Amino acid sequence: MRKRIDLNCDMGESFGLYSYGADAEIIPHISSANIACGFHAGDPSVMRKTVRLALDHGVAIGAHVGFSDLRGFGRRLFGVCPSDLKDDVAYQIGALAAFARAAGASLHHVKPHGALYMMAIEERKLSRAMVEAALEFDEDLMIYAIRGSETDHEATRLGLRVVPEFFADRGYHSSGKVKMFDWKISEAGGLPQAIGKRVVRLLREGSVASIEGEDVSVQAETVCVHSDTPGSSRIAQAIRQALHRAGFEIKKP
Amino acid sequence: MRKRIDLNCDMGESFGLYSYGADAEIIPHISSANIACGFHAGDPSVMRKTVRLALDHGVAIGAHVGFSDLRGFGRRLFGVCPSDLKDDVAYQIGALAAFARAAGASLHHVKPHGALYMMAIEERKLSRAMVEAALEFDEDLMIYAIRGSETDHEATRLGLRVVPEFFADRGYHSSGKVKMFDWKISEAGGLPQAIGKRVVRLLREGSVASIEGEDVSVQAETVCVHSDTPGSSRIAQAIRQALHRAGFEIKKP
Amino acid sequence: MRKRIDLNCDMGESFGLYSYGADAEIIPHISSANIACGFHAGDPSVMRKTVRLALDHGVAIGAHVGFSDLRGFGRRLFGVCPSDLKDDVAYQIGALAAFARAAGASLHHVKPHGALYMMAIEERKLSRAMVEAALEFDEDLMIYAIRGSETDHEATRLGLRVVPEFFADRGYHSSGKVKMFDWKISEAGGLPQAIGKRVVRLLREGSVASIEGEDVSVQAETVCVHSDTPGSSRIAQAIRQALHRAGFEIKKP
Amino acid sequence: MRKRIDLNCDMGESFGLYSYGADAEIIPHISSANIACGFHAGDPSVMRKTVRLALDHGVAIGAHVGFSDLRGFGRRLFGVCPSDLKDDVAYQIGALAAFARAAGASLHHVKPHGALYMMAIEERKLSRAMVEAALEFDEDLMIYAIRGSETDHEATRLGLRVVPEFFADRGYHSSGKVKMFDWKISEAGGLPQAIGKRVVRLLREGSVASIEGEDVSVQAETVCVHSDTPGSSRIAQAIRQALHRAGFEIKKP
């Protein structure tokens, strides 16, 4: 029996005339897309096009929810209270779901973006707010999250299915922490082929080499590539090829 | 058999710390609410609260879709192309629907706001865009529109149910045109009681006195009161009482 | 010789159709106005009107700079980096200065708003960014700040004149910290008259009763009243009257 | 004596992480820059960098004022009333001027962007609002405008110096109207060299070939190249070289 793994990517982060990310080049290589919902990036027209793009490639659609901070691309800490966050996440999920519905599809998962992702890892109340917003929309949604994070705990506790996530194009500290911002591609393996090998090793052995040079355990049922990492489409392709050679099937969770 | 009529009001137009409209005072008197969706007014937290308020009073929930122009409250002409408008309307409908769904309810209707309402009356392509966005979300939605307008024609042609609307607190020209902006309350009858009588006469006889002093025919299955008209809650109450005395039942379409 | 004191108030925090604060009632009682610059509140038209209002009452004009967060009214923590903050503050100062210049006046001071004020108290880099933006615009500007804060230190170090500030309508902890959010008016003295007495005592003795009941030292050359504190215009009036009776002249620094 | 001509380009239209236009490649070829002010494009950090870039190349700095419509890049009609427009323009001029001032420079001109440019050509009240905002800031500012337009008339009438403008990379109808949107580069001459020749001919003979194939008269003391026209930096370079060969000096007005 072939082992399955999901390959996900952030998508639909263009805005108006502003183009961002290599969506069209990456989409053939992935199995699920996290689509921006107009808060940190994206706009209604980009959302409709990106949903269409995903469906045309048989890729699952997730709500990539973020802070309302287009200028900072949702990467700046924002002191949103849990109650407002729940409302903001509900709003974003609903907006994206409308485009999925119009295309005869439905939402598959939720994945927080940028600073929200990083803050929720450590703040239980923010994680709970997101999880509640997802559950009240659809109990069958999944959430992509780091195993062992507060997001993982709250989702599990409240009954939202968690898909543990590995960041292919980011380095890990020996503590298990991801170096999400100001990273160097060398910390994630460097060349696309090296990143592909690293992903295969992770899936087989459950660990990667940390930035500090030690082995660190990471659980993963989905592997993330960022569409704005330089060479992102080559990285996605290299991971796909490495996974195929290693006998993995790339498929949404 | 009692005749039925719907009484609708724009609601949920507060934003952040900014309070707007007399929602809590008006809601007991109406049967359907047009809830702002965060574009011309409203925010996710206001939307959740307003949906809750409507449901607590048995009031039907509609998406009050508008231009993305908070500063101008959606009352300024905006050259949005039909394709973008369709996407914007889909986005707003989806966002509001998420709060309805979270509360165990669903959307009942769509009503455009301000400049969008007025532009769509005369521009077929804008009306078509709105109607298509509504239909692709849910074929059972209704749209509130002026009988004989392009919005009415396109909705009818494409199979979206139209509820013809009368504006209780705005004057009508003899041409049938509503004076939506820079109006005087005297043009709509003046005192709340006079407005109540005017509504009853309209429903019985199918006509109202125009600003120019002639009778003008208006078809209506729903009557609109604006929450920001001075004395709006007294106007809503007066209309309700006048309708009750005249044997009408106030009920959503 | 009469002792002088400045009485300042946040102003111009309306936006579009949204009205906020009792500017017209408060302006006769104060000597300097902190005018919102379109980031946390205010818009270009509100700015022009508020500048006019201040000048008509002989009130000094300050730039009330804040985070770009209308929904949260600039009261939410925001991880803006010092470099971007400097640019944002420069932008806001310049925009407000244009309205002052058009009215034949010039800016008198800068005062950060809400979360920016509170964050800058403790974060030297944020304070430095603000101070640099003020200095590069006009070396004769002043900044209103809490004595002993990082804002005070950086401004003093870099050569921007600091006007130490006391918050009349907020409580102080024995540590000297102001309770800026979720405060109770009782903590500031309660009735307007009591607040007036508190201000006079502060100016004479240099201390106020803390929330915990002890005396706490506060240096002040300006006293702040918030325009959105309930009863703000009565509080401003009571302070003015108490100061007059105590022989103080209310005058901009 | 050498004839002088100004070569201007829209600049600073990036936003946050979104990059737009080939500013760094074009700046060596031009003599004045129209810098976006955060309404239709640009943000405070982009503004500071672009002001710096212009000054480093000895290029004059103009405020490229536009509608507050980032999503539509200021290219959509917007029913802003003249009074609000005057305030919006004042705000943008002031904001940009702060960055010029911080760099020891001052604003040289104002140029409206996109839909505002096109609307103001025909609407006297909008032109007047812009001109008044410019004059109240600095009577020595200039405005770039099409000769014979309402903008030209109002500026001349009110005492603001007008610099008549020719659009190198857009086609002209025989009526003299510029085809600003949905244009084809072939209508402007096609290859960069052809565009360069067209500009030289215009400056020598005062006319260009229209889209319809006739000669149309155009007055120009400044020539505009758009930074987002495909091949914009090659076009700017070709115009510069053609002008040099023809004995023109490229210099701000």
mmCIF file of C-alpha atoms in Angstrom, chain C residues 6-12 27 30-37 46-65 92-111 137-138 140-144 163 251-253:
data_model
loop_
_atom_site.group_PDB
_atom_site.id
_atom_site.type_symbol
_atom_site.label_atom_id
_atom_site.label_comp_id
_atom_site.label_asym_id
_atom_site.label_seq_id
_atom_site.Cartn_x
_atom_site.Cartn_y
_atom_site.Cartn_z
ATOM 1 C CA ASP C 6 -2.092 73.350 29.040
ATOM 2 C CA LEU C 7 -5.355 71.449 28.692
ATOM 3 C CA ASN C 8 -5.339 69.053 25.724
ATOM 4 C CA CYS C 9 -7.959 66.830 24.128
ATOM 5 C CA ASP C 10 -8.073 64.262 21.322
ATOM 6 C CA MET C 11 -10.238 65.587 18.487
ATOM 7 C CA GLY C 12 -11.316 64.964 14.919
ATOM 8 C CA ILE C 27 -13.086 73.068 22.307
ATOM 9 C CA ILE C 30 -9.006 73.551 26.091
ATOM 10 C CA SER C 31 -5.779 75.102 24.863
ATOM 11 C CA SER C 32 -4.420 72.376 22.580
ATOM 12 C CA ALA C 33 -6.055 69.772 20.320
ATOM 13 C CA ASN C 34 -4.603 66.446 19.205
ATOM 14 C CA ILE C 35 -6.174 65.936 15.795
ATOM 15 C CA ALA C 36 -6.508 62.434 14.317
ATOM 16 C CA CYS C 37 -4.750 62.054 10.967
ATOM 17 C CA VAL C 46 -12.832 65.877 9.257
ATOM 18 C CA MET C 47 -9.224 67.037 9.557
ATOM 19 C CA ARG C 48 -9.875 70.283 7.701
ATOM 20 C CA LYS C 49 -12.962 71.027 9.809
ATOM 21 C CA THR C 50 -11.208 70.218 13.072
ATOM 22 C CA VAL C 51 -8.205 72.389 12.236
ATOM 23 C CA ARG C 52 -10.672 75.226 11.493
ATOM 24 C CA LEU C 53 -12.496 74.593 14.771
ATOM 25 C CA ALA C 54 -9.254 74.689 16.750
ATOM 26 C CA LEU C 55 -8.038 77.890 15.111
ATOM 27 C CA ASP C 56 -11.399 79.585 15.651
ATOM 28 C CA HIS C 57 -10.953 78.956 19.374
ATOM 29 C CA GLY C 58 -7.274 79.863 19.540
ATOM 30 C CA VAL C 59 -6.383 76.255 20.285
ATOM 31 C CA ALA C 60 -2.969 74.835 19.298
ATOM 32 C CA ILE C 61 -2.949 72.061 16.678
ATOM 33 C CA GLY C 62 -1.172 68.755 17.250
ATOM 34 C CA ALA C 63 -0.878 65.645 15.094
ATOM 35 C CA HIS C 64 -2.555 62.751 16.899
ATOM 36 C CA VAL C 65 -0.709 59.980 15.124
ATOM 37 C CA GLN C 92 0.366 61.657 9.158
ATOM 38 C CA ILE C 93 2.231 64.765 10.313
ATOM 39 C CA GLY C 94 2.570 65.950 6.723
ATOM 40 C CA ALA C 95 -1.083 65.342 5.920
ATOM 41 C CA LEU C 96 -2.319 67.292 8.938
ATOM 42 C CA ALA C 97 0.220 70.051 8.395
ATOM 43 C CA ALA C 98 -1.269 70.667 4.945
ATOM 44 C CA PHE C 99 -4.587 71.639 6.528
ATOM 45 C CA ALA C 100 -2.880 73.821 9.111
ATOM 46 C CA ARG C 101 -0.873 75.510 6.351
ATOM 47 C CA ALA C 102 -3.982 76.058 4.230
ATOM 48 C CA ALA C 103 -5.481 77.852 7.231
ATOM 49 C CA GLY C 104 -2.384 79.977 7.733
ATOM 50 C CA ALA C 105 -1.243 78.074 10.814
ATOM 51 C CA SER C 106 1.365 75.450 11.618
ATOM 52 C CA LEU C 107 1.625 72.331 13.722
ATOM 53 C CA HIS C 108 2.424 72.807 17.375
ATOM 54 C CA HIS C 109 2.944 69.280 18.682
ATOM 55 C CA VAL C 110 2.703 65.549 18.139
ATOM 56 C CA LYS C 111 0.918 63.123 20.401
ATOM 57 C CA PHE C 137 9.512 67.638 9.794
ATOM 58 C CA ASP C 138 10.104 70.538 12.173
ATOM 59 C CA ASP C 140 10.337 73.185 16.835
ATOM 60 C CA LEU C 141 7.547 70.645 17.292
ATOM 61 C CA MET C 142 6.869 69.360 20.804
ATOM 62 C CA ILE C 143 5.764 65.893 21.877
ATOM 63 C CA TYR C 144 3.297 65.156 24.674
ATOM 64 C CA VAL C 163 5.619 68.351 27.415
ATOM 65 C CA LYS C 251 -2.511 78.167 27.757
ATOM 66 C CA LYS C 252 -0.690 76.063 25.211
ATOM 67 C CA PRO C 253 2.900 75.162 26.124
#
